[in-house]
Short mmCIF file of C-alpha atoms in Angstrom, two decimals:
data_model
loop_
_atom_site.label_atom_id
_atom_site.label_comp_id
_atom_site.label_asym_id
_atom_site.label_seq_id
_atom_site.Cartn_x
_atom_site.Cartn_y
_atom_site.Cartn_z
CA MET A 457 87.29 48.95 -8.52
CA ARG A 458 88.96 45.99 -10.14
CA ASP A 459 92.30 47.80 -10.26
CA ILE A 460 92.38 48.47 -6.51
CA LEU A 461 90.65 45.27 -5.40
CA PRO A 462 93.96 43.38 -4.83
CA GLU A 463 95.07 46.09 -2.36
CA ILE A 464 91.66 46.10 -0.66
CA GLU A 465 91.76 42.30 -0.30
CA GLN A 466 95.24 42.56 1.21
CA TRP A 467 94.09 45.25 3.69
CA LEU A 468 90.99 43.24 4.62
CA ALA A 469 93.22 40.29 5.42
CA GLU A 470 95.34 42.54 7.64
CA GLY A 471 92.29 43.88 9.51
CA GLU A 472 92.59 47.46 8.26
CA GLU A 473 89.74 49.98 8.46
CA ILE A 474 89.05 51.16 4.91
CA ALA A 475 87.26 54.10 3.28
CA LEU A 476 86.47 54.26 -0.44
CA ALA A 477 86.33 57.48 -2.50
CA THR A 478 84.66 57.48 -5.93
CA VAL A 479 84.35 60.22 -8.56
CA VAL A 480 80.57 60.30 -9.12
CA ARG A 481 80.28 63.42 -11.29
CA THR A 482 82.57 65.64 -13.34
CA ALA A 483 82.05 68.98 -15.06
CA GLY A 484 84.47 70.57 -17.50
CA SER A 485 87.88 69.03 -17.90
CA SER A 486 88.81 66.48 -15.27
CA PRO A 487 91.90 64.29 -15.07
CA ARG A 488 90.03 61.10 -14.10
CA PRO A 489 86.62 59.96 -15.30
CA VAL A 490 83.47 59.17 -13.33
CA GLY A 491 84.06 55.86 -11.56
CA ALA A 492 87.71 56.55 -10.66
CA LYS A 493 88.42 55.26 -7.17
CA MET A 494 90.80 55.65 -4.30
CA ALA A 495 90.86 53.51 -1.18
CA VAL A 496 92.36 54.77 2.08
CA THR A 497 93.10 52.98 5.32
CA ARG A 498 92.96 54.55 8.76
CA SER A 499 96.64 53.68 9.12
CA GLY A 500 97.46 55.89 6.12
CA ARG A 501 97.79 53.52 3.17
CA MET A 502 96.38 54.54 -0.21
CA ALA A 503 95.53 52.86 -3.51
CA GLY A 504 94.16 54.29 -6.75
CA SER A 505 93.39 57.95 -7.47
CA VAL A 506 90.51 60.36 -8.06
CA SER A 507 92.43 63.12 -9.86
CA GLY A 508 95.84 63.77 -11.29
CA GLY A 509 97.18 64.11 -7.77
CA CYS A 510 95.69 67.53 -6.94
CA VAL A 511 92.90 66.53 -4.53
CA GLU A 512 94.10 63.19 -3.13
CA GLY A 513 95.47 64.85 0.02
CA ALA A 514 92.12 66.49 0.76
CA VAL A 515 90.20 63.29 0.01
CA PHE A 516 92.48 61.46 2.40
CA GLU A 517 91.44 63.84 5.21
CA VAL A 518 87.74 63.35 4.39
CA ALA A 519 88.27 59.57 4.35
CA LEU A 520 89.64 59.70 7.91
CA GLN A 521 86.60 61.77 9.04
CA VAL A 522 84.29 59.26 7.39
CA LEU A 523 86.01 56.37 9.15
CA GLU A 524 85.71 58.27 12.43
CA SER A 525 82.00 59.11 12.07
CA GLY A 526 80.81 56.15 10.00
CA ARG A 527 78.82 58.62 7.88
CA PRO A 528 79.52 58.99 4.13
CA GLN A 529 80.23 62.42 2.61
CA LEU A 530 79.77 63.90 -0.85
CA VAL A 531 82.48 66.50 -1.46
CA GLN A 532 83.07 68.78 -4.42
CA TYR A 533 86.44 70.00 -5.64
CA GLY A 534 87.21 72.58 -8.26
CA ILE A 535 87.87 76.23 -8.91
CA SER A 536 84.51 77.21 -7.49
CA ASP A 537 85.23 75.56 -4.16
CA GLU A 538 86.59 78.31 -1.94
CA MET A 539 87.17 75.99 0.94
CA ALA A 540 89.49 73.96 -1.21
CA TRP A 541 91.75 76.87 -2.13
CA ASP A 542 94.84 74.73 -1.83
CA VAL A 543 93.42 71.70 -3.60
CA GLY A 544 91.80 73.28 -6.68
CA LEU A 545 91.99 71.32 -9.92
CA SER A 546 94.63 72.96 -12.07
CA CYS A 547 92.74 71.91 -15.21
CA GLY A 548 89.70 74.00 -14.24
CA GLY A 549 87.22 71.16 -13.83
CA VAL A 550 84.85 70.33 -11.00
CA ILE A 551 84.53 66.84 -9.55
CA ASP A 552 82.12 65.35 -7.02
CA VAL A 553 83.69 62.66 -4.87
CA PHE A 554 81.63 60.32 -2.70
CA VAL A 555 83.56 59.05 0.29
CA GLU A 556 82.14 56.10 2.24
CA PRO A 557 83.30 53.72 4.95
CA LEU A 558 83.94 50.23 3.60
CA VAL A 559 85.21 48.53 6.73
CA ARG A 560 85.01 50.06 10.19
CA ARG A 561 85.60 48.69 13.63
CA GLY A 562 83.03 48.91 16.37
CA MET B 1254 82.09 44.94 6.50
CA SER B 1255 78.77 45.11 4.73
CA GLU B 1256 77.08 42.10 3.22
CA LEU B 1257 76.64 44.05 -0.01
CA PHE B 1258 80.33 44.79 -0.40
CA ASN B 1259 80.98 41.07 0.06
CA ALA B 1260 78.42 40.25 -2.62
CA LEU B 1261 80.04 42.78 -4.96
CA ARG B 1262 83.52 41.31 -4.36
CA GLU B 1263 82.12 37.86 -5.02
CA ALA B 1264 80.49 38.91 -8.31
CA ILE B 1265 83.70 40.59 -9.48
CA THR B 1266 85.77 37.56 -8.51
CA ARG B 1267 83.36 35.16 -10.24
CA GLU B 1268 83.46 37.41 -13.33
CA GLU B 1269 79.73 37.95 -13.19
CA ALA B 1270 78.22 41.19 -14.56
CA VAL B 1271 76.68 43.34 -11.81
CA ALA B 1272 75.69 46.98 -11.29
CA GLN B 1273 75.95 48.75 -7.96
CA ALA B 1274 73.72 51.74 -7.18
CA THR B 1275 74.57 54.09 -4.30
CA LEU B 1276 72.49 56.94 -2.92
CA VAL B 1277 75.01 59.82 -2.95
CA ARG B 1278 72.66 62.77 -2.27
CA GLY B 1279 69.60 62.44 -0.04
CA GLU B 1280 68.66 59.95 2.66
CA PRO B 1281 69.57 57.26 3.57
CA LEU B 1282 72.95 58.53 2.36
CA GLY B 1283 75.20 55.69 1.21
CA ALA B 1284 72.38 53.14 0.85
CA LYS B 1285 73.13 50.51 -1.80
CA LEU B 1286 71.37 48.27 -4.28
CA LEU B 1287 73.10 45.55 -6.30
CA VAL B 1288 71.47 44.73 -9.64
CA TYR B 1289 72.34 41.50 -11.44
CA GLU B 1290 71.80 40.74 -15.13
CA ASP B 1291 68.91 38.41 -14.35
CA ASP B 1292 65.99 39.47 -12.12
CA ARG B 1293 67.97 39.41 -8.89
CA THR B 1294 68.68 42.47 -6.75
CA LEU B 1295 70.28 42.74 -3.33
CA GLY B 1296 69.97 45.53 -0.77
CA SER B 1297 67.85 48.68 -1.00
CA LEU B 1298 68.16 52.43 -1.52
CA GLY B 1299 65.57 52.88 1.21
CA HIS B 1300 62.57 53.64 -1.01
CA PRO B 1301 60.81 50.77 -2.85
CA GLU B 1302 59.78 52.95 -5.82
CA LEU B 1303 63.37 54.19 -6.14
CA ASP B 1304 64.73 50.61 -6.07
CA GLN B 1305 62.44 49.71 -8.93
CA ALA B 1306 63.32 52.71 -11.11
CA VAL B 1307 67.05 52.38 -10.44
CA ALA B 1308 67.07 48.62 -11.12
CA ALA B 1309 65.46 49.23 -14.53
CA ASP B 1310 68.03 51.94 -15.37
CA ALA B 1311 70.93 49.83 -14.10
CA ARG B 1312 69.93 46.94 -16.38
CA GLU B 1313 70.16 49.38 -19.30
CA LEU B 1314 73.62 50.64 -18.33
CA LEU B 1315 75.08 47.24 -17.38
CA PRO B 1316 75.49 45.60 -20.82
CA LYS B 1317 77.30 48.73 -22.05
CA GLY B 1318 79.50 48.87 -18.97
CA GLU B 1319 78.37 52.44 -18.33
CA ILE B 1320 78.69 54.52 -15.19
CA GLU B 1321 76.41 57.44 -14.38
CA THR B 1322 74.89 59.54 -11.61
CA ARG B 1323 71.18 60.14 -12.15
CA THR B 1324 68.64 62.28 -10.29
CA TYR B 1325 65.34 60.74 -9.19
CA ARG B 1326 62.25 62.33 -7.64
CA LEU B 1327 60.81 60.47 -4.68
CA LYS B 1328 57.08 60.18 -3.91
CA SER B 1329 57.67 62.79 -1.21
CA GLY B 1330 58.78 65.24 -3.91
CA ALA B 1331 62.42 65.25 -2.76
CA ASP B 1332 65.18 64.79 -5.35
CA VAL B 1333 67.97 62.30 -4.72
CA ASP B 1334 71.12 61.44 -6.70
CA VAL B 1335 72.00 57.82 -7.34
CA TYR B 1336 75.42 56.78 -8.63
CA ILE B 1337 75.16 53.65 -10.78
CA GLU B 1338 78.33 51.75 -11.64
CA SER B 1339 78.49 48.73 -13.96
CA PHE B 1340 80.99 45.99 -13.36
CA LEU B 1341 81.59 43.83 -16.43
CA PRO B 1342 83.86 40.80 -16.57
CA PRO B 1343 87.42 41.77 -17.54
CA ARG B 1344 88.40 42.24 -21.14
CA ARG B 1345 90.37 39.48 -22.70
CA LEU B 1346 93.24 39.92 -25.13
CA VAL B 1347 93.98 36.91 -27.32
CA VAL B 1348 97.36 37.04 -29.03
CA ILE B 1349 98.00 34.67 -31.92
CA GLY B 1350 101.74 34.20 -32.38
CA ALA B 1351 104.08 34.05 -29.39
CA VAL B 1352 106.59 36.29 -31.18
CA HIS B 1353 108.89 38.94 -29.72
CA ILE B 1354 106.28 41.75 -29.90
CA ALA B 1355 103.80 39.56 -28.01
CA ILE B 1356 105.98 39.71 -24.87
CA PRO B 1357 105.67 43.46 -24.09
CA LEU B 1358 102.13 43.42 -25.53
CA VAL B 1359 100.96 40.88 -22.96
CA ALA B 1360 102.80 42.59 -20.09
CA MET B 1361 101.26 45.98 -20.93
CA ALA B 1362 97.79 44.53 -21.55
CA LYS B 1363 97.94 43.01 -18.08
CA GLU B 1364 98.64 46.48 -16.71
CA LEU B 1365 95.52 47.72 -18.55
CA GLY B 1366 93.44 45.12 -16.71
CA TYR B 1367 93.23 42.54 -19.49
CA ARG B 1368 93.10 38.78 -19.07
CA THR B 1369 95.59 37.56 -21.63
CA THR B 1370 95.79 34.40 -23.72
CA VAL B 1371 98.79 33.62 -25.93
CA ILE B 1372 98.42 31.02 -28.66
CA ASP B 1373 101.15 29.45 -30.80
CA ALA B 1374 101.59 26.01 -32.31
CA ARG B 1375 105.34 26.17 -31.73
CA GLU B 1376 106.01 25.08 -28.17
CA PHE B 1377 109.49 26.67 -27.97
CA PHE B 1378 107.82 30.06 -28.60
CA ALA B 1379 104.87 29.81 -26.21
CA THR B 1380 106.85 29.21 -23.00
CA ARG B 1381 106.17 30.41 -19.45
CA GLU B 1382 109.69 31.80 -19.34
CA ARG B 1383 108.95 34.14 -22.25
CA PHE B 1384 105.43 34.97 -21.03
CA PRO B 1385 105.41 35.22 -17.24
CA HIS B 1386 102.46 37.68 -17.42
CA ALA B 1387 100.14 35.61 -19.62
CA ASP B 1388 97.05 34.22 -17.87
CA GLU B 1389 96.87 31.40 -20.40
CA LEU B 1390 99.43 29.86 -22.77
CA LEU B 1391 97.98 27.54 -25.38
CA VAL B 1392 100.29 25.44 -27.53
CA ALA B 1393 97.98 24.54 -30.40
CA TRP B 1394 97.00 25.55 -33.90
CA PRO B 1395 95.35 28.97 -33.62
CA ASP B 1396 91.96 28.03 -35.05
CA GLU B 1397 91.70 25.00 -32.74
CA ALA B 1398 92.88 26.98 -29.70
CA LEU B 1399 90.45 29.83 -30.44
CA ALA B 1400 87.58 27.37 -30.16
CA GLN B 1401 88.44 27.03 -26.44
CA VAL B 1402 88.39 30.79 -25.70
CA PRO B 1403 85.23 32.91 -25.19
CA LEU B 1404 85.17 35.28 -28.18
CA GLY B 1405 82.47 37.80 -27.20
CA PRO B 1406 82.42 41.59 -27.42
CA GLN B 1407 84.72 41.73 -24.36
CA THR B 1408 87.48 39.94 -26.30
CA ASP B 1409 90.12 41.60 -28.48
CA ILE B 1410 92.15 39.49 -30.93
CA VAL B 1411 95.62 40.43 -32.13
CA VAL B 1412 97.20 38.27 -34.83
CA LEU B 1413 101.00 38.58 -34.80
CA ALA B 1414 101.77 35.27 -36.55
CA HIS B 1415 103.42 36.56 -39.69
CA ASP B 1416 102.60 33.41 -41.62
CA GLU B 1417 99.59 32.57 -43.77
CA LYS B 1418 99.23 29.08 -42.40
CA PHE B 1419 98.76 30.37 -38.83
CA GLU B 1420 97.17 33.70 -39.62
CA ASP B 1421 94.43 32.81 -42.12
CA PRO B 1422 92.63 30.11 -40.10
CA ALA B 1423 92.83 32.32 -36.99
CA LEU B 1424 91.35 35.31 -38.81
CA GLN B 1425 88.55 33.19 -40.20
CA VAL B 1426 87.53 32.13 -36.69
CA ALA B 1427 87.94 35.74 -35.47
CA LEU B 1428 85.72 37.14 -38.23
CA ARG B 1429 82.95 34.65 -37.42
CA SER B 1430 83.04 35.77 -33.75
CA ARG B 1431 81.64 38.89 -32.07
CA ALA B 1432 85.12 39.97 -30.89
CA GLY B 1433 85.37 43.68 -30.05
CA TYR B 1434 88.63 44.27 -31.92
CA ILE B 1435 90.54 42.28 -34.52
CA GLY B 1436 94.00 43.37 -35.63
CA ALA B 1437 96.67 41.74 -37.75
CA ILE B 1438 100.30 42.66 -38.19
CA GLY B 1439 101.82 43.22 -41.62
CA SER B 1440 102.56 45.95 -44.13
CA ARG B 1441 99.91 47.54 -46.30
CA LYS B 1442 100.88 45.13 -49.08
CA THR B 1443 100.61 42.09 -46.78
CA SER B 1444 97.25 43.35 -45.53
CA GLU B 1445 95.93 43.68 -49.08
CA ALA B 1446 97.09 40.18 -50.01
CA ARG B 1447 95.46 38.82 -46.85
CA ALA B 1448 92.21 40.62 -47.63
CA GLU B 1449 92.21 39.05 -51.08
CA ARG B 1450 92.68 35.53 -49.63
CA LEU B 1451 89.81 36.11 -47.18
CA ARG B 1452 87.61 37.38 -50.00
CA GLN B 1453 88.31 34.15 -51.89
CA ALA B 1454 87.43 32.21 -48.73
CA GLY B 1455 83.98 33.81 -48.93
CA PHE B 1456 84.23 36.78 -46.54
CA SER B 1457 82.57 40.05 -47.52
CA ASP B 1458 84.33 43.42 -47.70
CA GLU B 1459 82.35 44.41 -44.62
CA ASP B 1460 83.71 41.39 -42.70
CA ILE B 1461 87.26 42.09 -43.84
CA ALA B 1462 86.97 45.76 -42.86
CA ARG B 1463 86.73 44.61 -39.23
CA ILE B 1464 90.42 43.71 -39.37
CA HIS B 1465 92.74 46.53 -38.34
CA GLY B 1466 95.80 46.10 -40.54
CA PRO B 1467 98.44 47.35 -40.70
CA ILE B 1468 97.89 47.06 -36.96
CA GLY B 1469 98.42 49.95 -34.51
CA ILE B 1470 98.32 53.73 -34.68
CA ASP B 1471 101.16 55.66 -36.30
CA ILE B 1472 103.41 56.84 -33.49
CA GLY B 1473 106.63 55.95 -35.28
CA ALA B 1474 107.02 52.75 -33.23
CA ARG B 1475 110.21 50.78 -33.88
CA THR B 1476 110.98 48.48 -30.93
CA PRO B 1477 108.70 45.61 -29.83
CA ALA B 1478 107.65 47.62 -26.74
CA GLU B 1479 106.85 50.69 -28.86
CA ILE B 1480 104.82 48.57 -31.28
CA ALA B 1481 102.94 47.11 -28.30
CA VAL B 1482 102.06 50.67 -27.18
CA SER B 1483 100.88 51.48 -30.70
CA ILE B 1484 98.66 48.36 -30.84
CA LEU B 1485 97.16 48.94 -27.38
CA ALA B 1486 96.58 52.61 -28.20
CA GLU B 1487 94.59 51.51 -31.24
CA ILE B 1488 92.58 49.04 -29.16
CA ILE B 1489 91.79 51.74 -26.57
CA ALA B 1490 90.73 54.11 -29.36
CA VAL B 1491 88.42 51.52 -30.95
CA ARG B 1492 87.00 50.62 -27.52
CA SER B 1493 86.24 54.30 -26.84
CA GLY B 1494 84.54 54.74 -30.20
CA ARG B 1495 87.32 56.97 -31.58
CA ASP B 1496 88.77 56.80 -35.06
CA PRO B 1497 92.23 55.28 -34.46
CA ARG B 1498 93.63 57.03 -37.55
CA ARG B 1499 92.94 60.34 -35.83
CA ALA B 1500 93.73 59.18 -32.31
CA GLY B 1501 97.31 60.44 -32.52
CA SER B 1502 96.05 64.00 -32.32
CA GLY B 1503 92.80 63.36 -30.45
CA LEU B 1504 93.88 64.05 -26.89
CA LEU B 1505 94.85 67.72 -27.15
CA PRO B 1506 91.83 69.14 -29.02
CA ALA B 1507 89.49 67.17 -26.72
CA LYS B 1508 91.09 68.70 -23.62
CA ALA B 1509 91.21 72.19 -25.10
CA SER B 1510 87.54 72.24 -26.08
CA ALA B 1511 86.46 70.78 -22.75
CA GLY B 1512 88.45 73.48 -20.96
CA ASN B 1513 86.80 76.27 -22.93
CA ASP B 1514 83.21 75.60 -22.02
#
């Protein structure tokens, strides 16, 4: 959190809507540990990461849904996730990512 | 924006230790509880018995800076997952000796999230121009300056002053503190001579063994920047409970075995 807090503060000051994604569980080999975070704005800005770059695109899409609905989501990525065929972790691990709205309008 | 996120930002900014618990599976999904080191809590996970159990667990994880998702059974019989994250004040790197190596060391430590303090009695060494990244520059004798810096388990001390009259008093203060890491530059021969002087000053072999010297892991570092990488790699290894002498080869076997299970 501390590493992406400067960006979040900046976005808050600019009135951005922000979603936060956090790795809450890992199994097998994963590129980033539990606690790794990525913040996303509705306007498309990003800070931090939740993997080595393999699932950030998918998490970004979930973050936009979460900002739209206002409802958090727990999503799992890994080789066993058939829906994520194009975003599987190349290292063979499985990660659970919790995506929540931090700042929403309305 | 939620009141709890504001409280979390405030705690982080004030460098206060706090744990945040989030309900990540079950209802109310996304509910949060902040747990402070003292008896205070803020917010709720939506079930009083859950708040109580999670607060107790969070107070166990917080001093160690640990992060974990745990499963709890509610009175209703339903299982929920709670993600508990500890936020500790930032680590502090104290560098004794504003020498050439200290410059990349401080810049890289900053990148690793450290608060940095550079100490040197020679004012033409400890200048803002040389150390634009340092959070604190103290022009003073090391042992006197160290008295002004919090030297708890979150602090790492690196002694680069290649001179007995700076190095010995600094190391004596360091050894009496609870600092998480103490390292001192110098060859094996220099390190042995230093150990002997500390022994004569009354420090035990156990005390002296806390000093990592020659400092850094062996990656064949030559330039100041490479030596800084070697020192920080050693600090990361010690912080993670690894043996720094083996850290050079630690990454690959760890990955391979994790991938096999």
